[in-house]
Amino acid sequence: EQEWSSHLYTTEQGGWVDSDELAQARRDLDTKIYRQEYQATWETFSGLIYYGFDMAQNNGSHNITEKDKIIYVGVDFNVSPISAVVAKIHNHKIYVCDEIRLFGSNTQELCEEILNRYPGKKIMAFPDPSCVQRRTSAGGKTDLSILQNNGFVCKVLTKHMPVRDRINSVNSKFCNANNERSLFIDRSCKNLLNTMLKQTY
């Protein structure tokens, strides 16, 4: 007589999570995370970090045009290079159109470069949370105040999101569990593309 047995039921099969929540999860999560959380699979996350990126499908020609009244700028305050990516949003899809890397520079010079490249645009900036720290190299000002003094509208998190959440968020934009893609990178952004293709754990 058999004394034990093994059963596997997925969250999808369990009946406790309604179809609307499952549909939302497929939109919000990338394929690996969805399979792990809702289909009871074992997923490995070693190797390539941005596995959702596909050079053929997330790459192309995307430019800021006169019709784009607002641009979105992500800023990373490395000492050298100080870096930024410039994007537009259309129909809930993000198109990264430009990358800026300045060596031996500072936040004020980065602002001037962005303003020179994109005059007359409303600039929504998303700096990393370290921007609120005062820097002696900036005359005691914060990177945030420098961005704001240059007319940038800043959206700042109070602290860094956990690394895993940041990676999952990017992967789900590259390709979610419905196989929908909503993050695209212009082919001119060589450094960003290289990172997407090669960055590993």
PDB file of C-alpha atoms in Angstrom:
ATOM      1  CA  GLU A   1       0.000   0.000   0.000  1.00  0.00           C
ATOM      2  CA  GLN A   2       1.372   3.446  -0.979  1.00  0.00           C
ATOM      3  CA  GLU A   3       1.913   5.623   2.100  1.00  0.00           C
ATOM      4  CA  TRP A   4       2.563   8.947   0.435  1.00  0.00           C
ATOM      5  CA  SER A   5       2.147  10.853  -2.811  1.00  0.00           C
ATOM      6  CA  SER A   6       3.307  14.127  -4.289  1.00  0.00           C
ATOM      7  CA  HIS A   7       1.107  16.788  -5.893  1.00  0.00           C
ATOM      8  CA  LEU A   8       1.910  20.035  -7.646  1.00  0.00           C
ATOM      9  CA  TYR A   9      -0.688  22.747  -8.143  1.00  0.00           C
ATOM     10  CA  THR A  10       0.048  26.139  -9.554  1.00  0.00           C
ATOM     11  CA  THR A  11      -1.399  29.409  -8.319  1.00  0.00           C
ATOM     12  CA  GLU A  12      -3.259  29.589 -11.634  1.00  0.00           C
ATOM     13  CA  GLN A  13      -4.952  26.238 -10.872  1.00  0.00           C
ATOM     14  CA  GLY A  14      -5.589  26.870  -7.182  1.00  0.00           C
ATOM     15  CA  GLY A  15      -8.706  28.998  -7.588  1.00  0.00           C
ATOM     16  CA  TRP A  16      -7.708  31.455  -4.848  1.00  0.00           C
ATOM     17  CA  VAL A  17      -6.396  34.143  -7.215  1.00  0.00           C
ATOM     18  CA  ASP A  18      -8.962  35.602  -9.592  1.00  0.00           C
ATOM     19  CA  SER A  19      -8.404  35.981 -13.330  1.00  0.00           C
ATOM     20  CA  ASP A  20      -8.097  39.779 -13.134  1.00  0.00           C
ATOM     21  CA  GLU A  21      -5.178  39.526 -10.709  1.00  0.00           C
ATOM     22  CA  LEU A  22      -3.503  36.899 -12.896  1.00  0.00           C
ATOM     23  CA  ALA A  23      -3.936  39.108 -15.955  1.00  0.00           C
ATOM     24  CA  GLN A  24      -2.439  42.074 -14.079  1.00  0.00           C
ATOM     25  CA  ALA A  25       0.510  39.925 -12.972  1.00  0.00           C
ATOM     26  CA  ARG A  26       1.191  38.899 -16.587  1.00  0.00           C
ATOM     27  CA  ARG A  27       1.313  42.584 -17.540  1.00  0.00           C
ATOM     28  CA  ASP A  28       3.520  43.605 -14.591  1.00  0.00           C
ATOM     29  CA  LEU A  29       5.980  40.714 -14.375  1.00  0.00           C
ATOM     30  CA  ASP A  30       8.568  39.367 -16.751  1.00  0.00           C
ATOM     31  CA  THR A  31       8.279  35.769 -17.936  1.00  0.00           C
ATOM     32  CA  LYS A  32      10.682  34.196 -15.410  1.00  0.00           C
ATOM     33  CA  ILE A  33       9.145  35.869 -12.381  1.00  0.00           C
ATOM     34  CA  TYR A  34       5.611  35.047 -13.521  1.00  0.00           C
ATOM     35  CA  ARG A  35       6.483  31.388 -14.062  1.00  0.00           C
ATOM     36  CA  GLN A  36       8.109  31.202 -10.634  1.00  0.00           C
ATOM     37  CA  GLU A  37       5.337  32.980  -8.724  1.00  0.00           C
ATOM     38  CA  TYR A  38       2.223  31.715 -10.518  1.00  0.00           C
ATOM     39  CA  GLN A  39       3.187  28.504 -12.335  1.00  0.00           C
ATOM     40  CA  ALA A  40       5.267  26.790  -9.634  1.00  0.00           C
ATOM     41  CA  THR A  41       8.463  26.507 -11.681  1.00  0.00           C
ATOM     42  CA  TRP A  42      12.024  26.649 -10.425  1.00  0.00           C
ATOM     43  CA  GLU A  43      13.851  29.488 -12.146  1.00  0.00           C
ATOM     44  CA  THR A  44      17.542  30.264 -12.148  1.00  0.00           C
ATOM     45  CA  PHE A  45      18.631  33.902 -12.073  1.00  0.00           C
ATOM     46  CA  SER A  46      22.347  33.394 -12.581  1.00  0.00           C
ATOM     47  CA  GLY A  47      23.997  34.684 -15.726  1.00  0.00           C
ATOM     48  CA  LEU A  48      22.667  37.522 -17.830  1.00  0.00           C
ATOM     49  CA  ILE A  49      20.895  40.248 -15.817  1.00  0.00           C
ATOM     50  CA  TYR A  50      18.676  41.771 -18.522  1.00  0.00           C
ATOM     51  CA  TYR A  51      17.439  38.541 -20.076  1.00  0.00           C
ATOM     52  CA  GLY A  52      14.230  40.283 -21.219  1.00  0.00           C
ATOM     53  CA  PHE A  53      16.183  42.422 -23.694  1.00  0.00           C
ATOM     54  CA  ASP A  54      16.190  41.271 -27.310  1.00  0.00           C
ATOM     55  CA  MET A  55      18.407  43.159 -29.771  1.00  0.00           C
ATOM     56  CA  ALA A  56      15.997  42.530 -32.633  1.00  0.00           C
ATOM     57  CA  GLN A  57      12.843  43.571 -30.762  1.00  0.00           C
ATOM     58  CA  ASN A  58      13.894  46.184 -28.163  1.00  0.00           C
ATOM     59  CA  ASN A  59      16.218  48.126 -30.453  1.00  0.00           C
ATOM     60  CA  GLY A  60      15.538  50.530 -33.299  1.00  0.00           C
ATOM     61  CA  SER A  61      15.521  54.166 -34.367  1.00  0.00           C
ATOM     62  CA  HIS A  62      13.851  56.452 -31.835  1.00  0.00           C
ATOM     63  CA  ASN A  63      14.364  60.210 -31.821  1.00  0.00           C
ATOM     64  CA  ILE A  64      13.078  63.183 -29.867  1.00  0.00           C
ATOM     65  CA  THR A  65      10.972  65.288 -32.260  1.00  0.00           C
ATOM     66  CA  GLU A  66       9.215  68.659 -32.133  1.00  0.00           C
ATOM     67  CA  LYS A  67       5.998  66.837 -31.176  1.00  0.00           C
ATOM     68  CA  ASP A  68       7.642  65.560 -27.983  1.00  0.00           C
ATOM     69  CA  LYS A  69       6.935  68.372 -25.522  1.00  0.00           C
ATOM     70  CA  ILE A  70       8.205  66.414 -22.497  1.00  0.00           C
ATOM     71  CA  ILE A  71      11.408  64.409 -22.211  1.00  0.00           C
ATOM     72  CA  TYR A  72      12.320  62.031 -19.399  1.00  0.00           C
ATOM     73  CA  VAL A  73      15.882  61.951 -18.124  1.00  0.00           C
ATOM     74  CA  GLY A  74      17.414  59.335 -15.841  1.00  0.00           C
ATOM     75  CA  VAL A  75      20.562  60.604 -14.093  1.00  0.00           C
ATOM     76  CA  ASP A  76      23.378  58.672 -12.428  1.00  0.00           C
ATOM     77  CA  PHE A  77      25.854  60.776 -10.441  1.00  0.00           C
ATOM     78  CA  ASN A  78      29.027  58.781 -11.008  1.00  0.00           C
ATOM     79  CA  VAL A  79      32.183  60.773 -10.454  1.00  0.00           C
ATOM     80  CA  SER A  80      33.371  60.061 -13.996  1.00  0.00           C
ATOM     81  CA  PRO A  81      31.544  59.685 -16.206  1.00  0.00           C
ATOM     82  CA  ILE A  82      28.400  61.399 -14.983  1.00  0.00           C
ATOM     83  CA  SER A  83      25.677  59.767 -17.063  1.00  0.00           C
ATOM     84  CA  ALA A  84      22.131  60.292 -18.252  1.00  0.00           C
ATOM     85  CA  VAL A  85      19.646  58.648 -20.577  1.00  0.00           C
ATOM     86  CA  VAL A  86      16.983  60.652 -22.406  1.00  0.00           C
ATOM     87  CA  ALA A  87      13.621  59.099 -23.245  1.00  0.00           C
ATOM     88  CA  LYS A  88      10.132  59.852 -24.467  1.00  0.00           C
ATOM     89  CA  ILE A  89       6.907  58.047 -23.588  1.00  0.00           C
ATOM     90  CA  HIS A  90       4.273  57.336 -26.218  1.00  0.00           C
ATOM     91  CA  ASN A  91       1.206  55.108 -25.758  1.00  0.00           C
ATOM     92  CA  HIS A  92       2.587  53.867 -22.413  1.00  0.00           C
ATOM     93  CA  LYS A  93       5.819  52.734 -24.080  1.00  0.00           C
ATOM     94  CA  ILE A  94       9.250  54.093 -23.197  1.00  0.00           C
ATOM     95  CA  TYR A  95      11.679  54.967 -25.985  1.00  0.00           C
ATOM     96  CA  VAL A  96      15.246  55.711 -24.873  1.00  0.00           C
ATOM     97  CA  CYS A  97      16.495  58.085 -27.577  1.00  0.00           C
ATOM     98  CA  ASP A  98      19.850  59.345 -26.323  1.00  0.00           C
ATOM     99  CA  GLU A  99      22.618  58.720 -23.813  1.00  0.00           C
ATOM    100  CA  ILE A 100      24.982  61.287 -22.349  1.00  0.00           C
ATOM    101  CA  ARG A 101      28.330  60.487 -20.698  1.00  0.00           C
ATOM    102  CA  LEU A 102      30.569  63.322 -19.512  1.00  0.00           C
ATOM    103  CA  PHE A 103      34.045  62.581 -18.168  1.00  0.00           C
ATOM    104  CA  GLY A 104      35.646  64.860 -15.576  1.00  0.00           C
ATOM    105  CA  SER A 105      32.433  66.849 -15.398  1.00  0.00           C
ATOM    106  CA  ASN A 106      29.735  67.804 -12.899  1.00  0.00           C
ATOM    107  CA  THR A 107      25.971  68.109 -12.514  1.00  0.00           C
ATOM    108  CA  GLN A 108      25.798  71.709 -13.750  1.00  0.00           C
ATOM    109  CA  GLU A 109      27.630  70.806 -16.960  1.00  0.00           C
ATOM    110  CA  LEU A 110      25.327  67.824 -17.454  1.00  0.00           C
ATOM    111  CA  CYS A 111      22.297  70.118 -17.123  1.00  0.00           C
ATOM    112  CA  GLU A 112      23.780  72.504 -19.669  1.00  0.00           C
ATOM    113  CA  GLU A 113      24.410  69.640 -22.098  1.00  0.00           C
ATOM    114  CA  ILE A 114      20.821  68.400 -21.797  1.00  0.00           C
ATOM    115  CA  LEU A 115      19.412  71.917 -22.212  1.00  0.00           C
ATOM    116  CA  ASN A 116      21.627  72.506 -25.268  1.00  0.00           C
ATOM    117  CA  ARG A 117      20.536  69.251 -26.893  1.00  0.00           C
ATOM    118  CA  TYR A 118      16.839  69.678 -26.099  1.00  0.00           C
ATOM    119  CA  PRO A 119      15.912  73.380 -25.939  1.00  0.00           C
ATOM    120  CA  GLY A 120      12.309  74.257 -25.191  1.00  0.00           C
ATOM    121  CA  LYS A 121      11.400  70.863 -23.733  1.00  0.00           C
ATOM    122  CA  LYS A 122       9.844  70.238 -20.342  1.00  0.00           C
ATOM    123  CA  ILE A 123      12.368  67.999 -18.612  1.00  0.00           C
ATOM    124  CA  MET A 124      11.217  65.388 -16.112  1.00  0.00           C
ATOM    125  CA  ALA A 125      14.307  64.126 -14.287  1.00  0.00           C
ATOM    126  CA  PHE A 126      14.635  60.911 -12.331  1.00  0.00           C
ATOM    127  CA  PRO A 127      17.911  61.191 -10.398  1.00  0.00           C
ATOM    128  CA  ASP A 128      19.134  58.469  -8.097  1.00  0.00           C
ATOM    129  CA  PRO A 129      18.390  59.044  -4.379  1.00  0.00           C
ATOM    130  CA  SER A 130      21.978  60.146  -3.645  1.00  0.00           C
ATOM    131  CA  CYS A 131      21.107  63.510  -5.263  1.00  0.00           C
ATOM    132  CA  VAL A 132      19.896  64.918  -1.930  1.00  0.00           C
ATOM    133  CA  GLN A 133      23.385  64.802  -0.378  1.00  0.00           C
ATOM    134  CA  ARG A 134      25.313  68.068  -0.157  1.00  0.00           C
ATOM    135  CA  ARG A 135      28.624  67.971  -2.016  1.00  0.00           C
ATOM    136  CA  THR A 136      31.634  70.147  -1.275  1.00  0.00           C
ATOM    137  CA  SER A 137      32.559  69.861  -4.970  1.00  0.00           C
ATOM    138  CA  ALA A 138      29.269  71.629  -5.782  1.00  0.00           C
ATOM    139  CA  GLY A 139      29.778  74.509  -3.356  1.00  0.00           C
ATOM    140  CA  GLY A 140      27.631  72.819  -0.704  1.00  0.00           C
ATOM    141  CA  LYS A 141      24.668  72.447  -3.047  1.00  0.00           C
ATOM    142  CA  THR A 142      22.909  69.170  -3.668  1.00  0.00           C
ATOM    143  CA  ASP A 143      22.677  67.579  -7.099  1.00  0.00           C
ATOM    144  CA  LEU A 144      18.901  67.821  -6.679  1.00  0.00           C
ATOM    145  CA  SER A 145      18.992  71.589  -6.158  1.00  0.00           C
ATOM    146  CA  ILE A 146      21.242  71.997  -9.215  1.00  0.00           C
ATOM    147  CA  LEU A 147      18.773  70.049 -11.378  1.00  0.00           C
ATOM    148  CA  GLN A 148      15.837  72.065 -10.016  1.00  0.00           C
ATOM    149  CA  ASN A 149      17.648  75.398 -10.475  1.00  0.00           C
ATOM    150  CA  ASN A 150      18.050  74.484 -14.151  1.00  0.00           C
ATOM    151  CA  GLY A 151      14.292  74.033 -14.480  1.00  0.00           C
ATOM    152  CA  PHE A 152      14.140  70.257 -14.298  1.00  0.00           C
ATOM    153  CA  VAL A 153      11.052  68.740 -12.632  1.00  0.00           C
ATOM    154  CA  CYS A 154      12.519  66.055 -10.388  1.00  0.00           C
ATOM    155  CA  LYS A 155      10.949  62.805  -9.216  1.00  0.00           C
ATOM    156  CA  VAL A 156      13.126  61.323  -6.491  1.00  0.00           C
ATOM    157  CA  LEU A 157      12.729  58.153  -4.433  1.00  0.00           C
ATOM    158  CA  THR A 158      13.598  58.530  -0.767  1.00  0.00           C
ATOM    159  CA  LYS A 159      15.887  55.488  -1.012  1.00  0.00           C
ATOM    160  CA  HIS A 160      17.126  53.033  -3.596  1.00  0.00           C
ATOM    161  CA  MET A 161      14.751  50.246  -4.564  1.00  0.00           C
ATOM    162  CA  PRO A 162      16.183  46.787  -3.804  1.00  0.00           C
ATOM    163  CA  VAL A 163      18.430  45.658  -6.670  1.00  0.00           C
ATOM    164  CA  ARG A 164      16.230  42.644  -7.423  1.00  0.00           C
ATOM    165  CA  ASP A 165      13.127  44.868  -7.766  1.00  0.00           C
ATOM    166  CA  ARG A 166      14.948  47.247 -10.100  1.00  0.00           C
ATOM    167  CA  ILE A 167      16.129  44.406 -12.336  1.00  0.00           C
ATOM    168  CA  ASN A 168      12.699  42.755 -12.393  1.00  0.00           C
ATOM    169  CA  SER A 169      11.057  46.059 -13.276  1.00  0.00           C
ATOM    170  CA  VAL A 170      13.369  46.619 -16.251  1.00  0.00           C
ATOM    171  CA  ASN A 171      13.013  43.046 -17.488  1.00  0.00           C
ATOM    172  CA  SER A 172       9.214  43.266 -17.324  1.00  0.00           C
ATOM    173  CA  LYS A 173       9.334  46.410 -19.483  1.00  0.00           C
ATOM    174  CA  PHE A 174      11.603  44.693 -22.008  1.00  0.00           C
ATOM    175  CA  CYS A 175       9.190  41.740 -22.189  1.00  0.00           C
ATOM    176  CA  ASN A 176       6.379  40.819 -19.801  1.00  0.00           C
ATOM    177  CA  ALA A 177       4.673  37.456 -19.323  1.00  0.00           C
ATOM    178  CA  ASN A 178       2.210  38.340 -22.116  1.00  0.00           C
ATOM    179  CA  ASN A 179       5.202  38.719 -24.455  1.00  0.00           C
ATOM    180  CA  GLU A 180       4.495  42.480 -24.670  1.00  0.00           C
ATOM    181  CA  ARG A 181       7.413  44.879 -24.997  1.00  0.00           C
ATOM    182  CA  SER A 182       7.232  48.454 -23.707  1.00  0.00           C
ATOM    183  CA  LEU A 183      10.883  49.570 -23.410  1.00  0.00           C
ATOM    184  CA  PHE A 184      12.968  50.299 -26.496  1.00  0.00           C
ATOM    185  CA  ILE A 185      16.482  51.692 -26.971  1.00  0.00           C
ATOM    186  CA  ASP A 186      17.755  53.698 -29.936  1.00  0.00           C
ATOM    187  CA  ARG A 187      20.614  52.049 -31.775  1.00  0.00           C
ATOM    188  CA  SER A 188      22.813  55.125 -31.180  1.00  0.00           C
ATOM    189  CA  CYS A 189      22.934  54.373 -27.416  1.00  0.00           C
ATOM    190  CA  LYS A 190      25.965  52.104 -27.753  1.00  0.00           C
ATOM    191  CA  ASN A 191      26.987  52.012 -24.084  1.00  0.00           C
ATOM    192  CA  LEU A 192      23.477  51.316 -22.841  1.00  0.00           C
ATOM    193  CA  LEU A 193      22.946  48.585 -25.432  1.00  0.00           C
ATOM    194  CA  ASN A 194      26.282  47.026 -24.536  1.00  0.00           C
ATOM    195  CA  THR A 195      25.233  46.934 -20.874  1.00  0.00           C
ATOM    196  CA  MET A 196      21.899  45.301 -21.685  1.00  0.00           C
ATOM    197  CA  LEU A 197      23.594  42.627 -23.765  1.00  0.00           C
ATOM    198  CA  LYS A 198      26.557  41.832 -21.539  1.00  0.00           C
ATOM    199  CA  GLN A 199      25.937  42.694 -17.883  1.00  0.00           C
ATOM    200  CA  THR A 200      25.976  39.539 -15.777  1.00  0.00           C
ATOM    201  CA  TYR A 201      25.637  38.653 -12.102  1.00  0.00           C
TER     202      TYR A 201
END
